[in-house]
Coordinates of C-alpha atoms in Angstrom, one line a residue:
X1 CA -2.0 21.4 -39.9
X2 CA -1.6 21.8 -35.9
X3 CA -3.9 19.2 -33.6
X4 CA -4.1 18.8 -30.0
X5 CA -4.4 15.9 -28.3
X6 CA -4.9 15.7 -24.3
X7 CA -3.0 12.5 -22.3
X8 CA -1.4 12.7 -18.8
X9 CA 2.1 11.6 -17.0
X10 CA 1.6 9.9 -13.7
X11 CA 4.0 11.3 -11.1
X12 CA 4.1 9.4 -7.7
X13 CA 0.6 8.5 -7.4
X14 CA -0.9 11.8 -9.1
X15 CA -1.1 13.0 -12.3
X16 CA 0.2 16.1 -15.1
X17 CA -1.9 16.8 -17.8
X18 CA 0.3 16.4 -21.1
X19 CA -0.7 19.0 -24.4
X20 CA 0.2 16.9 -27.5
X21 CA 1.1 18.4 -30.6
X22 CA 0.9 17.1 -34.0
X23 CA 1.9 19.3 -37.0
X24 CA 2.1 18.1 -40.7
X25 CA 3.9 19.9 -43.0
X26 CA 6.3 19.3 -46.0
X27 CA 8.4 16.5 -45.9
X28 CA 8.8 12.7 -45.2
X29 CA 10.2 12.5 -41.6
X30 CA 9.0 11.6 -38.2
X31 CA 9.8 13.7 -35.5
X32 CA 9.0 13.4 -31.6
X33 CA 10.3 15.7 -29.1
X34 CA 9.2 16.7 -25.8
X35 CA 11.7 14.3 -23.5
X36 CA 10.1 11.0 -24.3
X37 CA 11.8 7.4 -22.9
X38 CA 13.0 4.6 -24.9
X39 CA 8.8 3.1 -25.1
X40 CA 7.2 6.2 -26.6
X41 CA 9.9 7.0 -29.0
X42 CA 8.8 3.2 -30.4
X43 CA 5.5 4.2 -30.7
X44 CA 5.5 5.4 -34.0
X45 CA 6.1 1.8 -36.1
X46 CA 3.2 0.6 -33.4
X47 CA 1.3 3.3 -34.5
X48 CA 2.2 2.9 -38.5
X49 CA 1.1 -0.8 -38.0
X50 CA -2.1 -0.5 -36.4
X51 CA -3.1 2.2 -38.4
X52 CA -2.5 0.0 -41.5
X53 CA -3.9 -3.0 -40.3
X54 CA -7.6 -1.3 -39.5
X55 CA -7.2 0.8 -43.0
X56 CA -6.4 4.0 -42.0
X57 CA -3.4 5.7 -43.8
X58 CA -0.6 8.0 -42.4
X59 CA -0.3 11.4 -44.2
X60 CA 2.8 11.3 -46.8
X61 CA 4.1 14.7 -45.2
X62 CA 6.5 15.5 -42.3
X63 CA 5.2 14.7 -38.9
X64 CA 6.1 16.5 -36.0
X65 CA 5.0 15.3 -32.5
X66 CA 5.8 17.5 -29.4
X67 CA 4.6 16.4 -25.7
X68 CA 4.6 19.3 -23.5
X69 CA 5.5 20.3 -20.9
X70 CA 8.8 19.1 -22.1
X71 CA 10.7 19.1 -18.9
X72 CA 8.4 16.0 -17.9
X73 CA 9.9 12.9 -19.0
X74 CA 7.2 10.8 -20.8
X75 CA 7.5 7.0 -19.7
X76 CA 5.6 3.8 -21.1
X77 CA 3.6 3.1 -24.1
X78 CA 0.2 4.5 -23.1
X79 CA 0.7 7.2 -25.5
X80 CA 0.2 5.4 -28.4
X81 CA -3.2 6.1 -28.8
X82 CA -3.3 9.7 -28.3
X83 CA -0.3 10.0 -30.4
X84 CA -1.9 7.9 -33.4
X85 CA -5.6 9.9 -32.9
X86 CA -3.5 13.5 -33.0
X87 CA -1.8 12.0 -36.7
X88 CA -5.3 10.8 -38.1
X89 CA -6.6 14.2 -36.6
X90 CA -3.5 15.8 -38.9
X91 CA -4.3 14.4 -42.1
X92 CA -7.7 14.9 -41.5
X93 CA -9.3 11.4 -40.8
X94 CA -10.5 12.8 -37.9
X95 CA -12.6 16.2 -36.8
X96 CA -11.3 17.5 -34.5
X97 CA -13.6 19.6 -32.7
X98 CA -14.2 16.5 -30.0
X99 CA -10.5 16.5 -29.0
X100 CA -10.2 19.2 -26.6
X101 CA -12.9 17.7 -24.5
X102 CA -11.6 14.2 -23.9
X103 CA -8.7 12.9 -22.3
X104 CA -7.4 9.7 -24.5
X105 CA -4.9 7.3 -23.2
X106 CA -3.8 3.8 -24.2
X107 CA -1.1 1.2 -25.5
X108 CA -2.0 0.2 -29.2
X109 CA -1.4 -3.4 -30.5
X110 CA -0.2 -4.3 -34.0
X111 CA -3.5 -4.8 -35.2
X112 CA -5.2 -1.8 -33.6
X113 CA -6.4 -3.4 -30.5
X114 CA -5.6 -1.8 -27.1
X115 CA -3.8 -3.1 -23.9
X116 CA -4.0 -2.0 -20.2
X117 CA -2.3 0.8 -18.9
X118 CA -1.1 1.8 -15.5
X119 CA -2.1 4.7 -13.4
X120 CA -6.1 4.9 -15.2
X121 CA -7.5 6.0 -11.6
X122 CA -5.0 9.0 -10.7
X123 CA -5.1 9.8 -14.4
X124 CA -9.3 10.0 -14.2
X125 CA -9.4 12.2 -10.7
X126 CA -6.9 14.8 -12.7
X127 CA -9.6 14.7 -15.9
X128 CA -12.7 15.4 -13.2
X129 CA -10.4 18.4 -11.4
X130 CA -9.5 20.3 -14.9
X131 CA -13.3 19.8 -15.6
X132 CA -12.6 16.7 -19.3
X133 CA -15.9 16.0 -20.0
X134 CA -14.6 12.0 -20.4
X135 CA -11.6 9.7 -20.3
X136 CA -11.0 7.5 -23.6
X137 CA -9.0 4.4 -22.8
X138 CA -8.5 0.7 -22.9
X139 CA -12.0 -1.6 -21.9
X140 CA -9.7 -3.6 -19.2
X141 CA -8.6 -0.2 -17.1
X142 CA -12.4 1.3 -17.4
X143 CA -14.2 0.3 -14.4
X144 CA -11.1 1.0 -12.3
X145 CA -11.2 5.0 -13.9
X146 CA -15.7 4.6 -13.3
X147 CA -14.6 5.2 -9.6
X148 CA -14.4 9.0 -9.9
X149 CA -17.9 10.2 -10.1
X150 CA -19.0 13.4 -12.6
X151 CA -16.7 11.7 -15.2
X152 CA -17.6 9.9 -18.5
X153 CA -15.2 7.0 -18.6
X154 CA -15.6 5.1 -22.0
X155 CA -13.8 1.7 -22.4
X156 CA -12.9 1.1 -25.6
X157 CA -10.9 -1.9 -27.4
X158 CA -9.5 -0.9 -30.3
X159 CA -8.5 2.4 -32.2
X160 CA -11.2 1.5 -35.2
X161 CA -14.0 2.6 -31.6
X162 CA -12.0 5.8 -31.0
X163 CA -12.3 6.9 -34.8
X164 CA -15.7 6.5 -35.1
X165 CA -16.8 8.3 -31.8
X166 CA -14.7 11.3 -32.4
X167 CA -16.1 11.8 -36.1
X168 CA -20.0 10.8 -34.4
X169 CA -20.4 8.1 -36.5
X170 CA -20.9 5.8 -33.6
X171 CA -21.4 6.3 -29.8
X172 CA -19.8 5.1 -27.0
X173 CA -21.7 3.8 -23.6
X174 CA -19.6 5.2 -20.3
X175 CA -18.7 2.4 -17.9
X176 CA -21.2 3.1 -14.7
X177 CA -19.9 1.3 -11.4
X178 CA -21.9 1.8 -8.0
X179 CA -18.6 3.0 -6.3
X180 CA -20.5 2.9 -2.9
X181 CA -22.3 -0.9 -3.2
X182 CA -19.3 -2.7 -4.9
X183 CA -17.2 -1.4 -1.9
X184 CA -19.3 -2.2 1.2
X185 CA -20.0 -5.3 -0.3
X186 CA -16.4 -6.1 -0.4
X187 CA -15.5 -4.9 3.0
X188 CA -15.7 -8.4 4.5
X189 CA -14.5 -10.9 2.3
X190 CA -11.8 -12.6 3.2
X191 CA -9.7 -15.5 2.9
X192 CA -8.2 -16.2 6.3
X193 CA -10.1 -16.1 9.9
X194 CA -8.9 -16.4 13.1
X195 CA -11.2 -19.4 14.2
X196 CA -8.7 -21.2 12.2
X197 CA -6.1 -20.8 14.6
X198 CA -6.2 -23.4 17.3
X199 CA -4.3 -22.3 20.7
X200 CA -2.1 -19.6 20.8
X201 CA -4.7 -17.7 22.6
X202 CA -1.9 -15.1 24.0
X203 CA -0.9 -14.7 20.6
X204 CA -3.9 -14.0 19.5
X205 CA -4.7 -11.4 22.0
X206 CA -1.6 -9.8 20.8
X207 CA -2.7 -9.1 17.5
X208 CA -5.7 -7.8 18.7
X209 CA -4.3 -5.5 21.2
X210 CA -1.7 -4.1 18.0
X211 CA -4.6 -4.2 15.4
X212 CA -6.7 -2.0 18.3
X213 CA -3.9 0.6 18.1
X214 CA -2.0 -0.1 15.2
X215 CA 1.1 -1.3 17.0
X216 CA 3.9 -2.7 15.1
X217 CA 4.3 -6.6 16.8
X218 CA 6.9 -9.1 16.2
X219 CA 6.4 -12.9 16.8
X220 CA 9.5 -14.7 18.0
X221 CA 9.1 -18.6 17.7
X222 CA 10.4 -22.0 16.3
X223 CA 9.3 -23.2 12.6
X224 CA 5.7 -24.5 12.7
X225 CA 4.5 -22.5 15.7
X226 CA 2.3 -20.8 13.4
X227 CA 3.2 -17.2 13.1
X228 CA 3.0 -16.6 9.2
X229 CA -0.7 -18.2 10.1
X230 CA -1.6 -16.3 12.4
X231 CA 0.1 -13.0 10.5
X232 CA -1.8 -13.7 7.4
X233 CA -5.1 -13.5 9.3
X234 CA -4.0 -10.2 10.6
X235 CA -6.5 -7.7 7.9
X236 CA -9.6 -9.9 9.2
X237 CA -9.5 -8.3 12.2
X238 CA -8.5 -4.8 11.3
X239 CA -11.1 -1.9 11.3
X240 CA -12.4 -1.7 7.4
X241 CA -11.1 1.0 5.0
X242 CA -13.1 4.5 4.7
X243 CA -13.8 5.5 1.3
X244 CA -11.0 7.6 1.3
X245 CA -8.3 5.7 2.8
X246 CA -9.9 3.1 -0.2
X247 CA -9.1 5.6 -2.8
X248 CA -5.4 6.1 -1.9
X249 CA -4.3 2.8 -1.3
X250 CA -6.1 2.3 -5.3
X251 CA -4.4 4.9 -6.5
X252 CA -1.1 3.3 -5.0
X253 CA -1.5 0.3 -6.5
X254 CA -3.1 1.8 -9.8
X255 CA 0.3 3.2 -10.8
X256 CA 2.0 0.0 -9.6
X257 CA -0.2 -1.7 -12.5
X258 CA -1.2 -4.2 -9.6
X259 CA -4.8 -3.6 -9.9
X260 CA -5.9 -6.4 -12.1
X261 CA -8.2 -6.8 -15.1
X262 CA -11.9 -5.3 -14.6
X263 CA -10.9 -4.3 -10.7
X264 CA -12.2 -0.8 -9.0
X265 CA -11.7 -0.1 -5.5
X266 CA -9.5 -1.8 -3.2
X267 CA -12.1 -2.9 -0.5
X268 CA -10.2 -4.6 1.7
X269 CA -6.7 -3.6 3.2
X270 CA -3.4 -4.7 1.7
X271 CA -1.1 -7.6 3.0
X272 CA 1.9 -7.4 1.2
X273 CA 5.2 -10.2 2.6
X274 CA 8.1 -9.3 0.1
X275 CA 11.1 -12.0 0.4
X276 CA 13.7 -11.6 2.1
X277 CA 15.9 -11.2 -0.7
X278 CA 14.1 -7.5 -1.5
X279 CA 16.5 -5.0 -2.9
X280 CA 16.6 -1.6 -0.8
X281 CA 14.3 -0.3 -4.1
X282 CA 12.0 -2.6 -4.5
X283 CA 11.0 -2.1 -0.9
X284 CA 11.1 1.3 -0.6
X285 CA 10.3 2.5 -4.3
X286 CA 12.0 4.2 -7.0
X287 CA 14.3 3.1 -10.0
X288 CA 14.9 4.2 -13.2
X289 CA 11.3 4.8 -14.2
X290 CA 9.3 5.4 -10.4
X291 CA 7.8 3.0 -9.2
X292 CA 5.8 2.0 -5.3
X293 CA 7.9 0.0 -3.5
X294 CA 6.3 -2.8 -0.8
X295 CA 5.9 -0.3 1.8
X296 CA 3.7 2.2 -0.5
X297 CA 1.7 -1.0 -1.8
X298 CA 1.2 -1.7 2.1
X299 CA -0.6 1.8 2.3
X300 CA -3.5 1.4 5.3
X301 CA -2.7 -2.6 5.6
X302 CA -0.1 -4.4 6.7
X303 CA 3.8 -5.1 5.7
X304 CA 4.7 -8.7 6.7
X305 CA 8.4 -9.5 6.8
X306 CA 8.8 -13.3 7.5
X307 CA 12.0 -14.4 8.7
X308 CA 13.2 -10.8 9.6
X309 CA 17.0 -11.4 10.3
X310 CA 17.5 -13.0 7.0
X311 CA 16.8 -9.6 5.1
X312 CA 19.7 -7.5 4.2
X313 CA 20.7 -5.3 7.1
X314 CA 21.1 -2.3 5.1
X315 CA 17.5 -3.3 3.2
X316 CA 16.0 -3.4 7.0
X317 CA 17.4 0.2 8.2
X318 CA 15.5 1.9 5.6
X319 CA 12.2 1.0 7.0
X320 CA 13.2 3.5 10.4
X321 CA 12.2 6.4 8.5
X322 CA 8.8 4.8 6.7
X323 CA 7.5 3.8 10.1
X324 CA 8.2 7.1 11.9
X325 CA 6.8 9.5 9.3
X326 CA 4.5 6.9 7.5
X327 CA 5.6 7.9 4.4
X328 CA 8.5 8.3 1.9
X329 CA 10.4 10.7 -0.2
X330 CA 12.3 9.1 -3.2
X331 CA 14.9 12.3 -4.1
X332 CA 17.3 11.4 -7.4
X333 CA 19.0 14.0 -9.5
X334 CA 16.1 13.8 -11.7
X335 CA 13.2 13.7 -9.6
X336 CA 11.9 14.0 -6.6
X337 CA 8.8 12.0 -5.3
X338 CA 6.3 10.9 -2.2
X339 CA 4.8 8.1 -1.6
X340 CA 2.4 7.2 1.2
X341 CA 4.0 4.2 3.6
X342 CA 1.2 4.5 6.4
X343 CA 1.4 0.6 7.4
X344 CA 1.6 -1.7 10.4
X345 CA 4.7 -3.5 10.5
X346 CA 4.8 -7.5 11.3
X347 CA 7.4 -9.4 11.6
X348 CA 8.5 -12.8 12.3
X349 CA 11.6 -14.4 13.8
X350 CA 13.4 -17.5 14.6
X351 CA 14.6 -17.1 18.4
X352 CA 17.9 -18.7 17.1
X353 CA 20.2 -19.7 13.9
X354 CA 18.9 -23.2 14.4
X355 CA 15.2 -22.5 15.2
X356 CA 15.1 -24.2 18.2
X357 CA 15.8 -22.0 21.6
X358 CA 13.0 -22.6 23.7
X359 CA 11.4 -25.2 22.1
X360 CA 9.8 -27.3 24.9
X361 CA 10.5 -30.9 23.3
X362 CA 13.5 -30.3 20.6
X363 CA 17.0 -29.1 22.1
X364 CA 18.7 -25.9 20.6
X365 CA 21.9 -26.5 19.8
X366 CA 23.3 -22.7 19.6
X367 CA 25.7 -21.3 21.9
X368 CA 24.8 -17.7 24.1
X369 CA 26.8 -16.1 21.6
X370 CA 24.9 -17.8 18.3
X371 CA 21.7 -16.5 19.8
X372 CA 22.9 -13.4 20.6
X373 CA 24.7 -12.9 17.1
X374 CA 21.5 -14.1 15.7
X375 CA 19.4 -11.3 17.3
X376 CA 21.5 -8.6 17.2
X377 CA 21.3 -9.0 13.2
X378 CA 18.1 -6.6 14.3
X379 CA 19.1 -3.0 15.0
X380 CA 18.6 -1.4 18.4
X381 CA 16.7 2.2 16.2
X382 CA 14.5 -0.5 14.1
X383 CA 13.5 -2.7 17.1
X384 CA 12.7 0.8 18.9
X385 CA 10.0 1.1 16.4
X386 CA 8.3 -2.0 17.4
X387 CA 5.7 -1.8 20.2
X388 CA 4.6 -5.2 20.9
X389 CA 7.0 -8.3 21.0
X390 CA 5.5 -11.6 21.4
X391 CA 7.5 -15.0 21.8
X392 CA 5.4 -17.8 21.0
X393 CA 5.8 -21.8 21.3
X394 CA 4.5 -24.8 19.6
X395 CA 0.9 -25.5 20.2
X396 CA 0.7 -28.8 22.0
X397 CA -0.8 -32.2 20.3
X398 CA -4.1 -32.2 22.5
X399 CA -4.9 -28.4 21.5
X400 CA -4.6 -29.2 17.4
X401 CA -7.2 -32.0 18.0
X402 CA -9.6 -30.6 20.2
X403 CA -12.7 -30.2 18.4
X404 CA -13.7 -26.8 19.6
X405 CA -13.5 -23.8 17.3
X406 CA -11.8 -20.9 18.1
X407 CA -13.2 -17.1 18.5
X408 CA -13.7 -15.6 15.0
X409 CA -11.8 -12.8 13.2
X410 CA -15.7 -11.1 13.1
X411 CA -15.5 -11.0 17.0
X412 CA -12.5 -9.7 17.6
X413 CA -12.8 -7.3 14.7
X414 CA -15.9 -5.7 16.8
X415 CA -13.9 -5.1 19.8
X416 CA -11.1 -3.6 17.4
X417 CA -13.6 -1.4 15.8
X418 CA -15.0 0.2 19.0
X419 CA -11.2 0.6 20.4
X420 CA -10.6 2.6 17.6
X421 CA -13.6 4.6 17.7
X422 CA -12.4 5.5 21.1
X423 CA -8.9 7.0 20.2
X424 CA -10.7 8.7 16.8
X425 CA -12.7 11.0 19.3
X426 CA -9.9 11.2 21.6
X427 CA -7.9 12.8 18.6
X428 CA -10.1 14.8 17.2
X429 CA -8.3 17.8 17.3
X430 CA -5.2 16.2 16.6
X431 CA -3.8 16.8 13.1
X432 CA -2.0 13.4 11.6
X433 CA -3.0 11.6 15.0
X434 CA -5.4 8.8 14.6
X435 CA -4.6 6.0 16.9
X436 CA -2.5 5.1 19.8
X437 CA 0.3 4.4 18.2
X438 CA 1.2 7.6 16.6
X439 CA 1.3 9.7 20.4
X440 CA 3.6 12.2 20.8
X441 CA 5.4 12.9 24.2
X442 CA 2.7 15.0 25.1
X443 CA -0.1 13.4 24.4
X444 CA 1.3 9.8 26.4
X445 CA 1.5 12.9 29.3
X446 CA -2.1 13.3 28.4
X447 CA -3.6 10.7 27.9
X448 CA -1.3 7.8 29.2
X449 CA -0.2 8.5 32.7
X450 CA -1.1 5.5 35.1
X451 CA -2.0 5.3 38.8
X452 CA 0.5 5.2 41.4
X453 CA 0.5 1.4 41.6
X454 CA 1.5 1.6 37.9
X455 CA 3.7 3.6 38.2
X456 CA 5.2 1.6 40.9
X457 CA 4.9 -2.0 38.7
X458 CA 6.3 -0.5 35.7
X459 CA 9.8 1.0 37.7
X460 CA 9.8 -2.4 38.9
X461 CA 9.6 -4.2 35.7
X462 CA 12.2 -2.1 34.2
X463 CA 14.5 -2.3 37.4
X464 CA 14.1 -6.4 37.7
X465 CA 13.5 -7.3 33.9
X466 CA 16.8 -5.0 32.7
X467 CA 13.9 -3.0 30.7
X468 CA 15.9 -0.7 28.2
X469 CA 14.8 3.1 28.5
X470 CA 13.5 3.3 25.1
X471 CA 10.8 0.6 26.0
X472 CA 9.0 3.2 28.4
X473 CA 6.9 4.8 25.7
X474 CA 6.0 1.7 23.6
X475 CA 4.7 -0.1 26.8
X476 CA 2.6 3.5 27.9
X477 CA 0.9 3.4 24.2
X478 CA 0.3 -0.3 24.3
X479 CA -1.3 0.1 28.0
X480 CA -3.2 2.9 26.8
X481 CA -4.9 0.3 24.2
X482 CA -5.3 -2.4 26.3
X483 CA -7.2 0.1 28.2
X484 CA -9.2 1.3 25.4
X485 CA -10.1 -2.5 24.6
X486 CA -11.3 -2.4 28.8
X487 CA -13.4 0.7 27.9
X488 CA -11.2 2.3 30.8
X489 CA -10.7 5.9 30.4
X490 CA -7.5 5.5 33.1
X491 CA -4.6 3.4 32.4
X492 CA -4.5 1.0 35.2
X493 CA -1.9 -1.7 36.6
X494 CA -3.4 -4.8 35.2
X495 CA -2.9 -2.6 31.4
X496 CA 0.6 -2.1 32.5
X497 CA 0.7 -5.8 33.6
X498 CA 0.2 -6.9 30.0
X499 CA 2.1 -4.4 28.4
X500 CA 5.2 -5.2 30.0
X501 CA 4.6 -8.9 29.2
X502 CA 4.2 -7.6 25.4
X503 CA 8.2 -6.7 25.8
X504 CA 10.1 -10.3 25.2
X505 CA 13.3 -9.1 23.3
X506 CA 14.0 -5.5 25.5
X507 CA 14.9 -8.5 28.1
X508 CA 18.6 -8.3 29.1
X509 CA 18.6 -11.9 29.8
X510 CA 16.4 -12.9 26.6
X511 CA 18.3 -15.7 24.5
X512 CA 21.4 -16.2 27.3

């Protein structure tokens, strides 16, 4: 006897639908084909056992399993239901006229019961498209598949549910989430707030001039000056996710497995600060069975690398393409695959090997050359990529014990929001422009041309501060946001003024 049963492969962050077959016919042998990995082809004693354990039985007859399309490889163990309902279905323990219409996913247990899986959300938008009338799979993935709408998404817990729906002696109650009212009621919860920080107001103005346009900023500084603080408080004042930038950054971290028991949307945006001992893969994604790397889990937040000289130089360069294109393309001999990398890059640094250069009480004790040595562990094409770079001291002892509190993250997040409102009209009728920080040539001609008095100040500052060439753009997109933050449709020479400040490390003479 021939049953179908309907699963899916997750590829990148979307899904294939996969057809499969179970035939029964005369013999004693187990057969799966159909390219599966090392996990599925262990399904089958998972299988035997739960089945046994809830007091079903396994047809005495020759089993045949084939997963098309075959030239997909099959990964993981969240076949193991569909493959166990498609045997029962077989033999006949099952009717099978239900099948067609559902799409059944989910890792079985020894004694039946059933596990997470990864990828549940792109898995549930590719049942909606092809028109499933529901999704079967495990109770702990269910409200993150309820997010797609026009779906019946049933949570179940163990195979013994699945049965008994599919042969209508019981029904199942489909998970219902409020995709709308769980996500704005998320949008503003979060752990860190500025008003935390005390001091460091030029700092702080930094990070709201690269949170207006989505610069990329580095903070150059001696241990304890407070830059992984002040980093870490970065997403409270970053405009809130759409609904749609919401859904992606889910699905990223859906097939990552990162989502959590019981979770739906990701309301808030991500911070993700791998270690500096990252492998180039684990950064960037891929591996033996695909997986997001840190930048794709970053995906409309921010990527924090603390202590940025310390990471592998070779780890480091593969970021140059990431933050140009905003996103990647992993390309092996046996697949190819994108993921999305559209992030902000921050980064921290010590100004020297010992922590100390420019440290207004401690003395550094690095030679020119130490310091040098130290920065140039940065590459000229990655530092290019970095618009605002901020070098930032110890907050003195009176300013930690003053009793006033600081502006709040909900403050500056206003003046953020409106800023960015400005440059979403301004690019309107730009395809894959949406803030400052993504202009083209032509549009800085456009849109970022100062006054003559700018134009004066900034050939100036790059004549007297040794300004490197490639600085000229960054410091026209950064003006163009400090005006935006002015509500100034012109750039003007106080915008310039600050931009050029914004430019520590393009400074011949920085560090000796």
């Amino acid at each position: 006897m021939l049953v179908k049963v309907y699963g899916a492969a997750v590829q990148g962050v979307d899904a294939t639908i996969v057809t499969i077959e179970v035939n029964t016919s005369k013999g004693i042998k187990f057969f799966l084909v159909g390219l599966p990995d090392t996990a599925v082809k262990e399904s089958y004693e998972r299988i035997r056992a739960a089945l046994l354990n809830t007091g079903y039985k396994i047809a005495r007859n020759q089993i045949t399993v084939n997963m098309a399309p075959a030239d997909i490889r099959k990964e993981g163990s969240a076949y193991d239901l569909p493959i166990a309902i498609g045997i029962l279905a077989a033999g006949e323990e099952i009717t099978n006229d239900k099948l067609s219409r559902y799409l059944i996913m989910g890792e079985l247990g020894l004694d039946g019961n059933l596990m997470p899986i990864k990828g549940a959300l792109p898995i549930a938008i590719k049942a909606r498209e092809l028109g499933y009338e529901g999704f079967i799979l495990p109770n702990q993935n269910a409200r993150e598949a309820a997010v797609v709408n026009n779906l019946n998404v049933y949570g179940v817990d163990n195979i013994v549910q699945v049965v008994r729906f599919l042969n209508g002696e019981d029904t199942l109650e489909p998970t219902i989430v409020n995709t709308r009212e769980e996500f704005f009621a998320h949008q503003n919860q979060f752990e860190f707030d500025f008003a935390d920080v005390k001091g460091q107001e030029n700092v702080k103005r930094a990070f709201e001039v690269a949170a207006a346009g989505s610069h990329n900023i580095i903070l150059i500084g001696p241990p304890g000056s407070g830059k992984s603080m002040m980093a870490k408080r970065l997403p409270s004042i970053l405009p809130p996710l759409s609904l749609s930038e919401s859904l992606e950054t889910t699905k990223i971290h859906s097939v990552a497995g990162r989502l959590g028991k019981d979770a739906s949307l990701v309301a808030i945006r991500p911070f993700r600060s791998p270690h500096h001992t990252i492998s180039s893969v684990a950064l960037v994604g891929g591996g033996t069975n695909p997986q997001p790397g840190e930048i794709s889990l970053a995906h409309n937040g921010v990527l924090f690398c603390d202590e940025l000289p310390e990471f592998n130089r070779s780890v480091l360069e593969m970021l140059r393409q990431p933050l140009e294109d905003r996103h990647i393309t992993i390309a092996r001999a046996k697949y190819s695959i994108d993921y999305p990398a559209n992030f902000m890059m921050v980064a921290s640094m010590n100004p020297c090997p010992c922590g100390y250069y420019n440290h207004p009480t401690k003395a550094c004790v690095c030679s020119p050359s130490q310091v040098h040595k130290y920065l140039n562990k940065i590459s000229g094409p990655l530092l290019d990529r970095i618009d605002i770079q901020v070098e930032i001291v110890p907050v003195p002892f009176d300013e930690l014990t003053k009793n006033t509190s600081s502006e709040s993250s909900a403050n500056i997040r206003e003046r953020v929001i409106k800023a960015r409102h400005i440059q979403a009209l301004r690019f309107a009728e730009e395809p894959g422009i949406h803030c400052n920080a993504q202009m083209t040539p032509r549009l800085l001609q456009k849109y970022a041309q100062p006054d003559e008095r700018g134009k004066i100040m900034l050939q100036n500052a790059m004549e007297r501060l040794n300004l490197s060439a490639r600085a000229y753009d960054r410091i026209l997109k950064v003006a163009r946001t400090i005006a935006d933050l002015d509500n100034s449709e012109l750039v003007q020479p106080t915008h310039i003024a600050e931009a050029i400040s914004y430019r520590s490390l393009d400074r011949e003479s920085w560090g000796g």
